[in-house]
Coordinates of N, CA and C in Angstrom, one line a residue:
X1 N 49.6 28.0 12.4 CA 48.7 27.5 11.4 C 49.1 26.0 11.0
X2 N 48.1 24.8 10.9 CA 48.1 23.8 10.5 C 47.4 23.4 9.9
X3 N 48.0 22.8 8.5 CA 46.8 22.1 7.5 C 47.4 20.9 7.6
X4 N 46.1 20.5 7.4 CA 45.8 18.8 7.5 C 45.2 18.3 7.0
X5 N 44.6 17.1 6.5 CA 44.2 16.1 5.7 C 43.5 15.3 6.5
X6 N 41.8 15.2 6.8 CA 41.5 14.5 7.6 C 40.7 13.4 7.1
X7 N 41.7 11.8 7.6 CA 40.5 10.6 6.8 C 39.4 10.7 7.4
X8 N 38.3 9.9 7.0 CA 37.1 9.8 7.3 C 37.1 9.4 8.7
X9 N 37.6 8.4 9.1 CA 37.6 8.4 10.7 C 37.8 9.3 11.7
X10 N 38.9 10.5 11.3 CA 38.7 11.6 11.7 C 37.6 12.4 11.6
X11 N 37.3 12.7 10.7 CA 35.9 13.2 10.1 C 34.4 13.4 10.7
X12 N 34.4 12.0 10.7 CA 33.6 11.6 11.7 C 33.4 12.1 13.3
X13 N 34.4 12.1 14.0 CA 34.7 12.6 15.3 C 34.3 14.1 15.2
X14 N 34.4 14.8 14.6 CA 34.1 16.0 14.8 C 33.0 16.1 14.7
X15 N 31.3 15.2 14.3 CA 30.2 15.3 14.6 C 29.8 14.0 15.4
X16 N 30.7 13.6 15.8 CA 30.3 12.4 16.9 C 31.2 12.3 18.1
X17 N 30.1 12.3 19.1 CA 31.4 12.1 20.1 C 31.6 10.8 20.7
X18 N 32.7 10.6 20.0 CA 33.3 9.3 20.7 C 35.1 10.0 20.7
X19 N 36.0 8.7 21.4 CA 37.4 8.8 21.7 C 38.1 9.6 20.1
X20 N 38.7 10.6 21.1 CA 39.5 11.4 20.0 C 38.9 12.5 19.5
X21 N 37.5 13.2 19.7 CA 37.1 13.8 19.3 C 37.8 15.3 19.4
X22 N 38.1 15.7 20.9 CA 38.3 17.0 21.2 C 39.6 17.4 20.4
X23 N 40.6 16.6 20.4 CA 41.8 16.7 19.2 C 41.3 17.0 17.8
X24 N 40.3 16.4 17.7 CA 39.8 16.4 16.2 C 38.6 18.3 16.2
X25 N 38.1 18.2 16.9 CA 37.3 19.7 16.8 C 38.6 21.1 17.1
X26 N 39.4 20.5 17.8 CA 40.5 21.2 18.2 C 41.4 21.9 17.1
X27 N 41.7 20.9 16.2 CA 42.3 21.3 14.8 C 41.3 22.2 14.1
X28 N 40.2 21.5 14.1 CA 38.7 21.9 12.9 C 38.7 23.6 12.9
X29 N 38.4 23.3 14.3 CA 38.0 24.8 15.0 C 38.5 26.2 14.8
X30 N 39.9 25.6 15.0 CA 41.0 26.9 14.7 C 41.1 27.1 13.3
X31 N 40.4 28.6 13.5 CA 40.5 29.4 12.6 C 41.9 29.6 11.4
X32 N 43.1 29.6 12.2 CA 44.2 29.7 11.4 C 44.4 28.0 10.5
X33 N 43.4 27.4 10.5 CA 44.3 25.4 10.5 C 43.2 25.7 8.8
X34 N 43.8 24.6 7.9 CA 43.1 24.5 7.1 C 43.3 22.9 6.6
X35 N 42.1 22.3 6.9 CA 41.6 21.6 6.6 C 41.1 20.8 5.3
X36 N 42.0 19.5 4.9 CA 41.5 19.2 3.4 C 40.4 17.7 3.9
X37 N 39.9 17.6 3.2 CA 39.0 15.9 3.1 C 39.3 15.7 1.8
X38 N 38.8 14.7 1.1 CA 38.5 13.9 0.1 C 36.9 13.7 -0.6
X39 N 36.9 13.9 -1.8 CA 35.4 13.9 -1.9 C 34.9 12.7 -2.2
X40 N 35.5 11.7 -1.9 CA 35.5 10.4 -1.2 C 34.9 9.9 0.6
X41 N 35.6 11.1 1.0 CA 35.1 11.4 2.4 C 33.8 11.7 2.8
X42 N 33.1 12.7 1.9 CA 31.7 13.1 1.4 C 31.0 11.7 1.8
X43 N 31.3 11.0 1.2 CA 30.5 9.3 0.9 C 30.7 8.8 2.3
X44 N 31.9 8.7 2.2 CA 32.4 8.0 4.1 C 31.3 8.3 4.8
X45 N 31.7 9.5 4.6 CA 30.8 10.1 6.1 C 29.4 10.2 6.1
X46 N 28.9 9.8 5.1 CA 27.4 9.6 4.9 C 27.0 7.8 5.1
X47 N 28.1 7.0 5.2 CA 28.0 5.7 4.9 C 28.1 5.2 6.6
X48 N 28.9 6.5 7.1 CA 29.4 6.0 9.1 C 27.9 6.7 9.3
X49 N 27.5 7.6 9.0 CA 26.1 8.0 9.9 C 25.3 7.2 9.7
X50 N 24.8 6.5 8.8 CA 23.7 5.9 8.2 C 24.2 4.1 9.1
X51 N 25.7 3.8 9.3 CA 25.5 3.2 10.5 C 25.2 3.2 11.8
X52 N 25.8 4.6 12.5 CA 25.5 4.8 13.5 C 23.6 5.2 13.4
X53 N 22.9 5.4 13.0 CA 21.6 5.5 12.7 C 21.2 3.9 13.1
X54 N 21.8 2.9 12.3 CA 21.0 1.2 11.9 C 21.3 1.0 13.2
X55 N 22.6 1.4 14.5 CA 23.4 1.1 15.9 C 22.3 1.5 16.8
X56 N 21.2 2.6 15.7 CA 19.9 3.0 16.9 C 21.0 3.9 18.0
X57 N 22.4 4.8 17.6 CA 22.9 5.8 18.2 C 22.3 7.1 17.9
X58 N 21.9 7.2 16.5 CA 21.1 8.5 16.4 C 19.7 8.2 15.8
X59 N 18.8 8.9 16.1 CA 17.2 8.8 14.9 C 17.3 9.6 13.7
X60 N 16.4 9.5 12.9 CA 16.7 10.1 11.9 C 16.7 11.6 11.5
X61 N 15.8 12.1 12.6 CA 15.4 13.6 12.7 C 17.2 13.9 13.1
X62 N 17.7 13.3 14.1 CA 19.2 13.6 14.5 C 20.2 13.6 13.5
X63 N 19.8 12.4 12.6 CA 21.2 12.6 11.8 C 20.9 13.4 10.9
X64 N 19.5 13.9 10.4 CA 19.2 14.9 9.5 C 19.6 16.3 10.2
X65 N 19.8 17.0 11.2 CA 20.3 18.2 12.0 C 21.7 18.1 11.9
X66 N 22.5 16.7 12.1 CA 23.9 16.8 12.0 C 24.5 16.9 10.5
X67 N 23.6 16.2 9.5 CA 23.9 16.3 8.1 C 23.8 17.3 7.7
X68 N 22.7 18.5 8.3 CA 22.2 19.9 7.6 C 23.8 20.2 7.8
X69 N 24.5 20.2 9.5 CA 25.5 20.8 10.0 C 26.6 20.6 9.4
X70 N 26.8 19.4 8.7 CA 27.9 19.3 8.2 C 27.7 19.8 6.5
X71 N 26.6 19.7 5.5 CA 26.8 20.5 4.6 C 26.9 21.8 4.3
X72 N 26.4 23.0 5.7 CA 26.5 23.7 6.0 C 28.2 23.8 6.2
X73 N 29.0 22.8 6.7 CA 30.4 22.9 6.9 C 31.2 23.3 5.4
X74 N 30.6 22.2 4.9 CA 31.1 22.3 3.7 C 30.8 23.4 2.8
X75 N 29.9 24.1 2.9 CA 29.6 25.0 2.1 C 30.4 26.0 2.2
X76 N 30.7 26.2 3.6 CA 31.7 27.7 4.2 C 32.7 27.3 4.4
X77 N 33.4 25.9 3.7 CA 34.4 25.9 3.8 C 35.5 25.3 4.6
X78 N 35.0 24.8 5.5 CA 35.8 24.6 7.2 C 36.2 23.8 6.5
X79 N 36.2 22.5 5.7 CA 36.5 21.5 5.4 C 36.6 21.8 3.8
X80 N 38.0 21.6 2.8 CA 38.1 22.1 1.8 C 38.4 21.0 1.4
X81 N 38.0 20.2 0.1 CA 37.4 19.3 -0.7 C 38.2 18.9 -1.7
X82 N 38.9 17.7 -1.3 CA 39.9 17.7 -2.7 C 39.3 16.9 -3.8
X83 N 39.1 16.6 -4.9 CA 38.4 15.5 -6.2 C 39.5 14.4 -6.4
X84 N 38.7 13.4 -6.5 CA 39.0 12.3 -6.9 C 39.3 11.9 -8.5
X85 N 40.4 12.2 -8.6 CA 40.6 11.5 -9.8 C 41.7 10.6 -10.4
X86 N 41.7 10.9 -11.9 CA 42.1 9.1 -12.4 C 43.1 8.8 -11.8
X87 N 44.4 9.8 -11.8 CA 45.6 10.3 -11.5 C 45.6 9.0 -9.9
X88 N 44.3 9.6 -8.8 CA 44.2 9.4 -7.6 C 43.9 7.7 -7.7
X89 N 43.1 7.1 -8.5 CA 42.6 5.8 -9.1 C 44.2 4.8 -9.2
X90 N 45.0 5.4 -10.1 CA 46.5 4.9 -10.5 C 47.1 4.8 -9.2
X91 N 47.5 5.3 -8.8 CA 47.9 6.0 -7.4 C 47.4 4.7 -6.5
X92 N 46.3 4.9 -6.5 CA 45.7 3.5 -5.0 C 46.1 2.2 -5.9
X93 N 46.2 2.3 -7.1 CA 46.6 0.7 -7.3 C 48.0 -0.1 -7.0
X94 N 49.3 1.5 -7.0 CA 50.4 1.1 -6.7 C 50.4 1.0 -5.3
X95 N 49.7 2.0 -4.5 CA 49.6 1.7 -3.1 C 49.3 0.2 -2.4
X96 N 48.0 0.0 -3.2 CA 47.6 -1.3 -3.0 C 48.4 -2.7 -3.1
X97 N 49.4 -2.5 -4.3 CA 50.3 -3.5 -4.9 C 51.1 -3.5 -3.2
X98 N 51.8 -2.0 -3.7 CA 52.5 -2.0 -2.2 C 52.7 -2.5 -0.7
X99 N 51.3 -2.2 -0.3 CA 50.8 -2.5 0.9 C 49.4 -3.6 1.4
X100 N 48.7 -3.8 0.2 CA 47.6 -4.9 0.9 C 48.0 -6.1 1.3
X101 N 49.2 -6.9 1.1 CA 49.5 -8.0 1.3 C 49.9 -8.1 2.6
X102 N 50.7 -7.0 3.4 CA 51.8 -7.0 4.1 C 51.3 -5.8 5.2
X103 N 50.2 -5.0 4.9 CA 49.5 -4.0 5.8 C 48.6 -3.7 5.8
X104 N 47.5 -4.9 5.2 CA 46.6 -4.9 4.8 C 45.2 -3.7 4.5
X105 N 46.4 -3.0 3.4 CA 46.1 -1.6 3.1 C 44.5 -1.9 2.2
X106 N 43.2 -1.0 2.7 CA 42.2 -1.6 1.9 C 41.9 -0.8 0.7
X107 N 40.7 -1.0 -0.1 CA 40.7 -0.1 -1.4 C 40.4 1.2 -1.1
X108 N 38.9 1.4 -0.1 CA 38.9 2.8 -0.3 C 40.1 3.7 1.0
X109 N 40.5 2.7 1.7 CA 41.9 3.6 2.6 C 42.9 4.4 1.4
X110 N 43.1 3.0 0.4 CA 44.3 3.4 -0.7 C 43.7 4.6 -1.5
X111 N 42.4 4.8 -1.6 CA 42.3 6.1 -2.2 C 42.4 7.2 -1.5
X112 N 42.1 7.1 -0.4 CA 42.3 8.4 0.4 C 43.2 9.1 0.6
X113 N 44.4 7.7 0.9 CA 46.1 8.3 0.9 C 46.6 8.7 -0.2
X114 N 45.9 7.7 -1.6 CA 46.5 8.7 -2.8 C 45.9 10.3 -2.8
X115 N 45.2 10.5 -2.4 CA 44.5 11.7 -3.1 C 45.0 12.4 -1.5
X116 N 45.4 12.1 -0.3 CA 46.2 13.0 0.4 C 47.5 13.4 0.1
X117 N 48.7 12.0 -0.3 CA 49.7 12.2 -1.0 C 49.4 13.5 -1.7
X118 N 48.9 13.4 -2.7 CA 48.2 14.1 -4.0 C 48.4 15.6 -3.0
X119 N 47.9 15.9 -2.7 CA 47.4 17.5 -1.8 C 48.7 17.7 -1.5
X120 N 49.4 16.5 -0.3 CA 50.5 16.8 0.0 C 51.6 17.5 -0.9
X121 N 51.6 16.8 -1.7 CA 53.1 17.9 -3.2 C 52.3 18.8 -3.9
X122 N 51.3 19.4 -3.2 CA 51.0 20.6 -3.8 C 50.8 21.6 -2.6
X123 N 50.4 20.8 -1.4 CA 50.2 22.4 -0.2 C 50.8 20.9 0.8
X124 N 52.0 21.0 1.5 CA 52.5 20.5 2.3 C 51.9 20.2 3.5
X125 N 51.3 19.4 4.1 CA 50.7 18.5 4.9 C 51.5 18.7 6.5
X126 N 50.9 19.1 7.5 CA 51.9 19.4 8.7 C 51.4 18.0 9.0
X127 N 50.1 17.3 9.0 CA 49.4 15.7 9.7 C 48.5 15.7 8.5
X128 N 48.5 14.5 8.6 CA 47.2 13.3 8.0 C 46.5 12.6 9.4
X129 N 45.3 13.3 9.5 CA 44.5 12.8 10.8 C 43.8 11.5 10.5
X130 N 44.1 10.6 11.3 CA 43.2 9.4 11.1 C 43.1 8.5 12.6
X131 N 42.5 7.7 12.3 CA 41.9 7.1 13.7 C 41.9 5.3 13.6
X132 N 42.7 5.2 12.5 CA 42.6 3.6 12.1 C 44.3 3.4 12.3
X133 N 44.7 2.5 13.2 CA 46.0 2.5 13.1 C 46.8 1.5 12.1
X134 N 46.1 0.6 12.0 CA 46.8 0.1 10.4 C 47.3 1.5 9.2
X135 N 45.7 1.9 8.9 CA 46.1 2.8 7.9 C 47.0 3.9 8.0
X136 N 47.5 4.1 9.8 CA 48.0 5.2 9.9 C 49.6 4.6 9.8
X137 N 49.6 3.3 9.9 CA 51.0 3.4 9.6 C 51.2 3.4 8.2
X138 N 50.5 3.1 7.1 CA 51.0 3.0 6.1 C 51.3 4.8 5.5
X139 N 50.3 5.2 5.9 CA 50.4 6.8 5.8 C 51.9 7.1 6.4
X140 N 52.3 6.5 7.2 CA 53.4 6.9 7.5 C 54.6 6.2 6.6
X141 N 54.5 5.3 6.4 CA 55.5 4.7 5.3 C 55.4 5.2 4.6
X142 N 54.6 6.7 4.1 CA 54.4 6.6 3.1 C 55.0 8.7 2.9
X143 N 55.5 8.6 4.2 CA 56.4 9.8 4.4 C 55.0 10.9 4.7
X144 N 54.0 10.7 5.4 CA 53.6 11.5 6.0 C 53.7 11.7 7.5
X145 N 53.1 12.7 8.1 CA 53.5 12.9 10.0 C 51.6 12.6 10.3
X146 N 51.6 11.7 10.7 CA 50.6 11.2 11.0 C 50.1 11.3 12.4
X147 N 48.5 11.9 12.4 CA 48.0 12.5 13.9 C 47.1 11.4 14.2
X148 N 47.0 10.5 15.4 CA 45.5 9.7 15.6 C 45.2 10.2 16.7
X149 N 43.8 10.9 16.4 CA 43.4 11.2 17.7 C 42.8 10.4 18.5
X150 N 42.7 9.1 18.6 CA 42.9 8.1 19.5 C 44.0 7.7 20.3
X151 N 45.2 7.9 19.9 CA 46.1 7.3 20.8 C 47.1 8.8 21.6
X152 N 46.3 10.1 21.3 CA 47.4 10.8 21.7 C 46.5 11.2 23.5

């Protein structure tokens, strides 16, 4: 069993297929793995389709079948939902102090990692999936084991 923490770039991959996907449905899939997002991620992933839509990658009848599919995800669970809060707000600002200058850590990246941190010291994190290698190193500086399913 593996629980993980998937950023939005991951996220994504598991209703789109581009590089990294099969790692990414690979974790999803298995029954034993439990899976956290961000309800921050919710937004992400409504913000990457509605590009890939304007990219003329999907029509709209398409991303409306894959949106059914993924709140259908969400409903049963496959993907378990962590909230955004103030706590997580504080959190991205030290992150940010930390890292935007030097790793050019962005705002909504720094919320994600706070609010994975966050999960992390409460249900221990085996990866933090992500697909952005900047943010994946800071995730790593930041003492997590970091999965990109792009580079493996």
């Amino acid at each position: 069993m593996a629980v993980c923490f998937f950023d939005t770039s991951a996220l994504v991959k598991y209703y789109h297929n581009e590089l990294g996907r099969q790692m990414v449905v690979s974790l999803a899939d298995d029954p034993n793995n439990r899976i956290f997002i961000s309800r921050l991620g919710l937004i992400e992933w409504h913000s990457a389709f509605f590009r890939l839509m304007r990219m003329d990658i999907f029509t709209q009848d398409e991303f409306q079948t894959i949106r059914t599919r993924f709140l259908s995800d969400i409903r049963h669970r496959k993907f378990l939902i962590q909230p955004l809060e103030r706590t997580h707000q504080n959190q991205a600002i030290r992150l940010l102090s930390r890292y935007a200058f030097t790793q050019s850590l962005r705002t909504l990246d720094a919320l994600q990692l706070a609010i994975a941190l966050h999960t992390n010291s409460h249900t221990p994190l085996d990866h933090f999936v992500c697909a952005d290698l900047p943010f994946c190193q800071v995730a790593t500086l930041e003492g997590l084991s970091v999965l990109n399913p792009e580079s493996l």
